[in-house]
XYZ file of N, CA, C and O in Angstrom:
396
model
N -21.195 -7.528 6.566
C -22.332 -8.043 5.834
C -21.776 -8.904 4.707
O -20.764 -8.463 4.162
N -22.216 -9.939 4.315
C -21.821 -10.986 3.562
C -23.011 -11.918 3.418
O -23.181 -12.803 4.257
N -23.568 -11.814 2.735
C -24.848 -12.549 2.105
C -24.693 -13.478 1.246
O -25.644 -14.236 1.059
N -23.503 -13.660 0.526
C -23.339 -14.982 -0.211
C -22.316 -16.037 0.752
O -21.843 -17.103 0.357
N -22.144 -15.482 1.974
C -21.067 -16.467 2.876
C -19.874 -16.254 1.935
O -19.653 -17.354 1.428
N -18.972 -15.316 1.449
C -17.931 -15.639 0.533
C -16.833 -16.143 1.541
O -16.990 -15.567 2.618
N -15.868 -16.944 1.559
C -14.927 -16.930 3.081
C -13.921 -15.750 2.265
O -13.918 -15.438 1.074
N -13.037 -15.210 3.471
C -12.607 -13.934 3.658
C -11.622 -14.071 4.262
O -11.830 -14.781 5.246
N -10.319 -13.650 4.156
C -9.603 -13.381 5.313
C -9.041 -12.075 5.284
O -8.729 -11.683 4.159
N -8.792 -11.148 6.424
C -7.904 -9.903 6.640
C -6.516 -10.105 6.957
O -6.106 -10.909 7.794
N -5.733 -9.256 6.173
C -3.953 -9.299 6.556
C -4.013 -7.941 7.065
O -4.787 -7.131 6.554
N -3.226 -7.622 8.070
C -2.470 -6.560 8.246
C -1.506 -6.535 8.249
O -0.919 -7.386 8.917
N -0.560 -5.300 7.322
C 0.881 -5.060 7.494
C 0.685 -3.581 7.945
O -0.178 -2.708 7.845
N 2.399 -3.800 8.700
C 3.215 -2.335 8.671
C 3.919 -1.974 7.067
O 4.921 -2.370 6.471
N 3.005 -1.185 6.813
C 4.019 -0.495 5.219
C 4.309 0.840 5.883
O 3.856 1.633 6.709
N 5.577 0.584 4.845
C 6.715 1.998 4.971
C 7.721 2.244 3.731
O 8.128 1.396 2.937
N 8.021 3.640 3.772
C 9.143 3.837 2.941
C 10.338 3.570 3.164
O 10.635 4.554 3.841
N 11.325 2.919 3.093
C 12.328 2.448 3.257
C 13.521 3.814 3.615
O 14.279 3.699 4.578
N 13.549 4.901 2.837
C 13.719 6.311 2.951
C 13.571 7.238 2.724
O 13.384 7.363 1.514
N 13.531 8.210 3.299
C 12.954 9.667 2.804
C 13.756 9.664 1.155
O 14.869 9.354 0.732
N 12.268 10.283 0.469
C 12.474 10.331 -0.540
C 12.324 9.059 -2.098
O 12.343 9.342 -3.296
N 12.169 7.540 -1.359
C 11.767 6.595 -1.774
C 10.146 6.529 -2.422
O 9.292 7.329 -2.039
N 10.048 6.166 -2.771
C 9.035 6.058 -3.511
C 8.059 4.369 -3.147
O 6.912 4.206 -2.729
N 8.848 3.631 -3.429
C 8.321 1.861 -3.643
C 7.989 1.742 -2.135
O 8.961 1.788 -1.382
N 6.751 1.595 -1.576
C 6.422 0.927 -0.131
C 6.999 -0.513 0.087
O 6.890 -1.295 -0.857
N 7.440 -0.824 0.929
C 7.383 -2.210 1.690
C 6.593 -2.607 2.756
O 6.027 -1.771 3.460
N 6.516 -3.569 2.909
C 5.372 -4.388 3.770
C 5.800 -5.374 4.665
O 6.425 -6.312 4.170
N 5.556 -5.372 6.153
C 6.207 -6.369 7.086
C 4.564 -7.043 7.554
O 3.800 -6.260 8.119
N 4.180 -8.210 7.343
C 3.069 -8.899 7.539
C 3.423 -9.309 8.942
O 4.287 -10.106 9.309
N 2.331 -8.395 9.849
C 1.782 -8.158 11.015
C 0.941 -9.343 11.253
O 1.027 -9.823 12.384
N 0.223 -9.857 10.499
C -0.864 -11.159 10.796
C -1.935 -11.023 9.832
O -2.246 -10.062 9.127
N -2.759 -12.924 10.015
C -3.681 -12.598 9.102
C -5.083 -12.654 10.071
O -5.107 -12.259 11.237
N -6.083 -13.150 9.442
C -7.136 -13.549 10.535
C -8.304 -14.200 9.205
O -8.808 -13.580 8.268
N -8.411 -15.275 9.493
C -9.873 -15.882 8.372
C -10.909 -16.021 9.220
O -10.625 -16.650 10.239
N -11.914 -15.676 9.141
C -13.763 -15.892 9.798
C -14.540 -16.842 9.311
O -14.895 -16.797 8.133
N -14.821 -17.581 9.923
C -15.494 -18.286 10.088
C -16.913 -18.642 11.150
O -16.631 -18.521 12.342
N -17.845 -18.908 10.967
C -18.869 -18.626 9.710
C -18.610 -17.343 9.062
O -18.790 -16.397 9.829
N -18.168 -16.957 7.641
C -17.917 -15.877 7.179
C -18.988 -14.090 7.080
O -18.672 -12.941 6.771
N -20.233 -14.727 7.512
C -21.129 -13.892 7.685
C -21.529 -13.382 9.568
O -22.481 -12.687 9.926
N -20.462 -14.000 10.456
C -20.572 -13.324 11.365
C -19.960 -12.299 11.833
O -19.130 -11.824 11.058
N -20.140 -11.480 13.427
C -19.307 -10.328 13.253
C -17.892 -11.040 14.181
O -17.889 -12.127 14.760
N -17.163 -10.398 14.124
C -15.669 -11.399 14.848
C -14.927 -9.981 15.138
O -15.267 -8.881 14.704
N -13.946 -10.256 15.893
C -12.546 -9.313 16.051
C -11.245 -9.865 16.225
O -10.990 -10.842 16.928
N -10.841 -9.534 15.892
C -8.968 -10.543 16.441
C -8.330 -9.357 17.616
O -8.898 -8.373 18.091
N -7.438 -9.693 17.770
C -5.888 -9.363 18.093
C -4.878 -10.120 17.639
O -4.849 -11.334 17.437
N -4.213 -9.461 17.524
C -2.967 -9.555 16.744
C -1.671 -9.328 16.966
O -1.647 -8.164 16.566
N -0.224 -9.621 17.406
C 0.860 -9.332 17.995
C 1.079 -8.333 16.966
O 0.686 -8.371 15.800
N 1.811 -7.363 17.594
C 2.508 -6.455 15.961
C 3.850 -6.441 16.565
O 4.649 -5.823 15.862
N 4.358 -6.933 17.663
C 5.761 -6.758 18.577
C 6.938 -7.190 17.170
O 8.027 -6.708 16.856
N 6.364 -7.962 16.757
C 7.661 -8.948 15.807
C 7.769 -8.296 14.390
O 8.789 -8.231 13.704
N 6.529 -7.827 14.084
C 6.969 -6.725 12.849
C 7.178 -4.829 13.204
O 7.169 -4.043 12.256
N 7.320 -4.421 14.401
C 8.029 -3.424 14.683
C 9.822 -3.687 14.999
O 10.678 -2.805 14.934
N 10.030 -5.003 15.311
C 11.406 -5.195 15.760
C 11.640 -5.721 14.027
O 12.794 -5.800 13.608
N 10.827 -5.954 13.391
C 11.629 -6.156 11.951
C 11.714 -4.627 10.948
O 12.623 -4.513 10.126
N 10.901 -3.761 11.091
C 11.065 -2.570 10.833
C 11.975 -1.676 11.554
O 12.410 -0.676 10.983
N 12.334 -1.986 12.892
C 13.576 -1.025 13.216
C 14.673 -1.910 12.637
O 15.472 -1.022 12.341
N 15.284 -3.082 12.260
C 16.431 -3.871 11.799
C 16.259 -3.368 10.135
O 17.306 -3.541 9.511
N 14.967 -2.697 9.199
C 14.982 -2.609 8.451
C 15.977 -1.781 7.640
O 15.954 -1.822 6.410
N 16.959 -0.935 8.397
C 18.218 -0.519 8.475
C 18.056 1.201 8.007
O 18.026 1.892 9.026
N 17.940 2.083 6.641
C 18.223 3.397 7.529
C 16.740 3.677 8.026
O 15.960 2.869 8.531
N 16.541 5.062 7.747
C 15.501 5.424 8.464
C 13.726 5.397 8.211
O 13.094 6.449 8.112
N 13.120 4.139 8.135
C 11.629 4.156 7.515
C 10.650 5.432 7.928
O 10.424 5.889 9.049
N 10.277 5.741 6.965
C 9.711 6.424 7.122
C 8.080 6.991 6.306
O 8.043 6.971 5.075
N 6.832 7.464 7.096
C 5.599 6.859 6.232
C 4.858 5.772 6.703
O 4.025 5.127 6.067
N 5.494 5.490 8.752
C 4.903 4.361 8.422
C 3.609 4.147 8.890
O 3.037 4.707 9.825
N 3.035 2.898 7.811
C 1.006 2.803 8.105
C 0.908 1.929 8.684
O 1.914 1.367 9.114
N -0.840 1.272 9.027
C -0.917 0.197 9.144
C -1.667 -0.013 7.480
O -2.261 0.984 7.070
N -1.655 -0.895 6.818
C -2.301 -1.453 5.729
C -2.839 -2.735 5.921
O -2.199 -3.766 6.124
N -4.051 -2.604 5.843
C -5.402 -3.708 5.877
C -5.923 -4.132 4.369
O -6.333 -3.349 3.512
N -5.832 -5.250 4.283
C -5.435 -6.085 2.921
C -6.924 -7.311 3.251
O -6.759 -8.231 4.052
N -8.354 -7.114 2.478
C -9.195 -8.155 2.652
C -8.714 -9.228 0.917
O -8.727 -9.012 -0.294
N -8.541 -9.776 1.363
C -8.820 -11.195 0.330
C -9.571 -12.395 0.874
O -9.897 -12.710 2.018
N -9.759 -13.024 -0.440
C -10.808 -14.231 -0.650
C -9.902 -15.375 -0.309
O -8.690 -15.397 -0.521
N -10.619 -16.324 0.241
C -9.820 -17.487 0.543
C -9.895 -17.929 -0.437
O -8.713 -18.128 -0.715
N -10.686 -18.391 -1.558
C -10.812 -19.177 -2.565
C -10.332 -18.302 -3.605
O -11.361 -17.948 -4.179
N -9.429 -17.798 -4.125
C -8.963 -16.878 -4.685
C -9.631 -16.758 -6.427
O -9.921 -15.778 -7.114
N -9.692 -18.332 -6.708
C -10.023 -18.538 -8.151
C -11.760 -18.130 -8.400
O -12.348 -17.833 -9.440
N -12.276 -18.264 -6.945
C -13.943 -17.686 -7.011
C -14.069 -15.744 -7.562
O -13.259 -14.818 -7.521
N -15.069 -15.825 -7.891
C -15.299 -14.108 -7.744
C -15.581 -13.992 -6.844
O -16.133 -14.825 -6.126
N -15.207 -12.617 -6.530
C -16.106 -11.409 -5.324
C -17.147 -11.457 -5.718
O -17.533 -11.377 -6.884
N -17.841 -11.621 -4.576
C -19.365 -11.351 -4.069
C -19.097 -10.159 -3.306
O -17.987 -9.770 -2.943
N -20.722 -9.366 -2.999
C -20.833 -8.142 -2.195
C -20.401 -8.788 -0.742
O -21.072 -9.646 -0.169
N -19.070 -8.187 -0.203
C -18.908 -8.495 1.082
C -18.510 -6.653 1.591
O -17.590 -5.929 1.210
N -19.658 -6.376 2.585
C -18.626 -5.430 3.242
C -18.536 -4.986 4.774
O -19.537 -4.619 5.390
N -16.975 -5.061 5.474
C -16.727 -5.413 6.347
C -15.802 -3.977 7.055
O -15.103 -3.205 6.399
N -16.050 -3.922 8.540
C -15.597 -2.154 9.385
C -14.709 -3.297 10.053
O -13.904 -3.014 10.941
N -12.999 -1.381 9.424
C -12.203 -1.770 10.648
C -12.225 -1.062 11.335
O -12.122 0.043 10.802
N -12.329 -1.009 12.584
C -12.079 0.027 13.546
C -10.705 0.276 13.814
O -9.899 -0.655 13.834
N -10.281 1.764 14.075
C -8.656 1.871 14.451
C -8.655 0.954 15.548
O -9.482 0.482 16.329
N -6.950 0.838 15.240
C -6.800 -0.349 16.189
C -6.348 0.279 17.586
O -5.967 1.436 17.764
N -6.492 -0.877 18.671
C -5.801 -0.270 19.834
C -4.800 -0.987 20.157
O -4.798 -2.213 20.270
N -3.754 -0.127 20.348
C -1.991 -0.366 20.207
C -2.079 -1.035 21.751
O -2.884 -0.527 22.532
N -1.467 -1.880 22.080
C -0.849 -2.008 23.342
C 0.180 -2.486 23.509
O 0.647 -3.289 22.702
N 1.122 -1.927 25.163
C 2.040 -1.846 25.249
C 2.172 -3.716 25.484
O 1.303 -4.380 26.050
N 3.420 -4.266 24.914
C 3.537 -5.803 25.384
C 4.717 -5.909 26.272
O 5.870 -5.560 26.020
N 4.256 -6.438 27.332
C 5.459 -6.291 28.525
C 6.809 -7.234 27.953
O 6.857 -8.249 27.258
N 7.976 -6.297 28.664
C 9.197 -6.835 28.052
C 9.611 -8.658 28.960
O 9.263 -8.747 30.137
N 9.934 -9.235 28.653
C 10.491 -11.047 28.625
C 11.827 -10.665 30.226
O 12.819 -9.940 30.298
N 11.259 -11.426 31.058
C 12.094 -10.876 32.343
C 13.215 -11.346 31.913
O 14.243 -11.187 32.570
């Protein structure tokens, strides 16, 4: 729902703790997605293949890890208007391996 048309876009990252016992999350940006007309309903997909192969290179053992869904304004310098928008869990799929 978005009644003032605000434009919008969603990021998703993989956040994680870098190691047991860490504290500071990090964030591997999974993708974004902007809507347009901003008041309709939409869905994406999204690769996440390239930020799981950057989280296992992330070197020792991550751990904690989420998905984190991040809405921001495209026009950043505008205010928020009432926008509010459902994620549904996502559905993982397997991406076939490159012969």
């Amino acid at each position: 729902h978005n009644p003032e048309m605000t434009p919008f876009q969603i990021l998703a990252y993989l956040s994680y703790l870098p190691a047991a016992g860490q504290i500071e999350r990090k964030n591997i940006l999974i993708g974004n997605v902007g809507f347009y007309p901003p008041d309709r309903p939409a869905g994406a997909v999204l690769r996440a293949s390239t930020a799981f192969h950057e989280l296992e290179k992330a070197g020792s053992k991550p751990t904690d890890v989420r998905l984190l869904v991040e809405l921001r304004r495209i026009h950043e310098a505008k205010p928020w208007t009432p926008v509010e928008v459902t994620v549904t869990p996502p559905k993982w799929r397997d991406q076939p391996s490159p012969p």
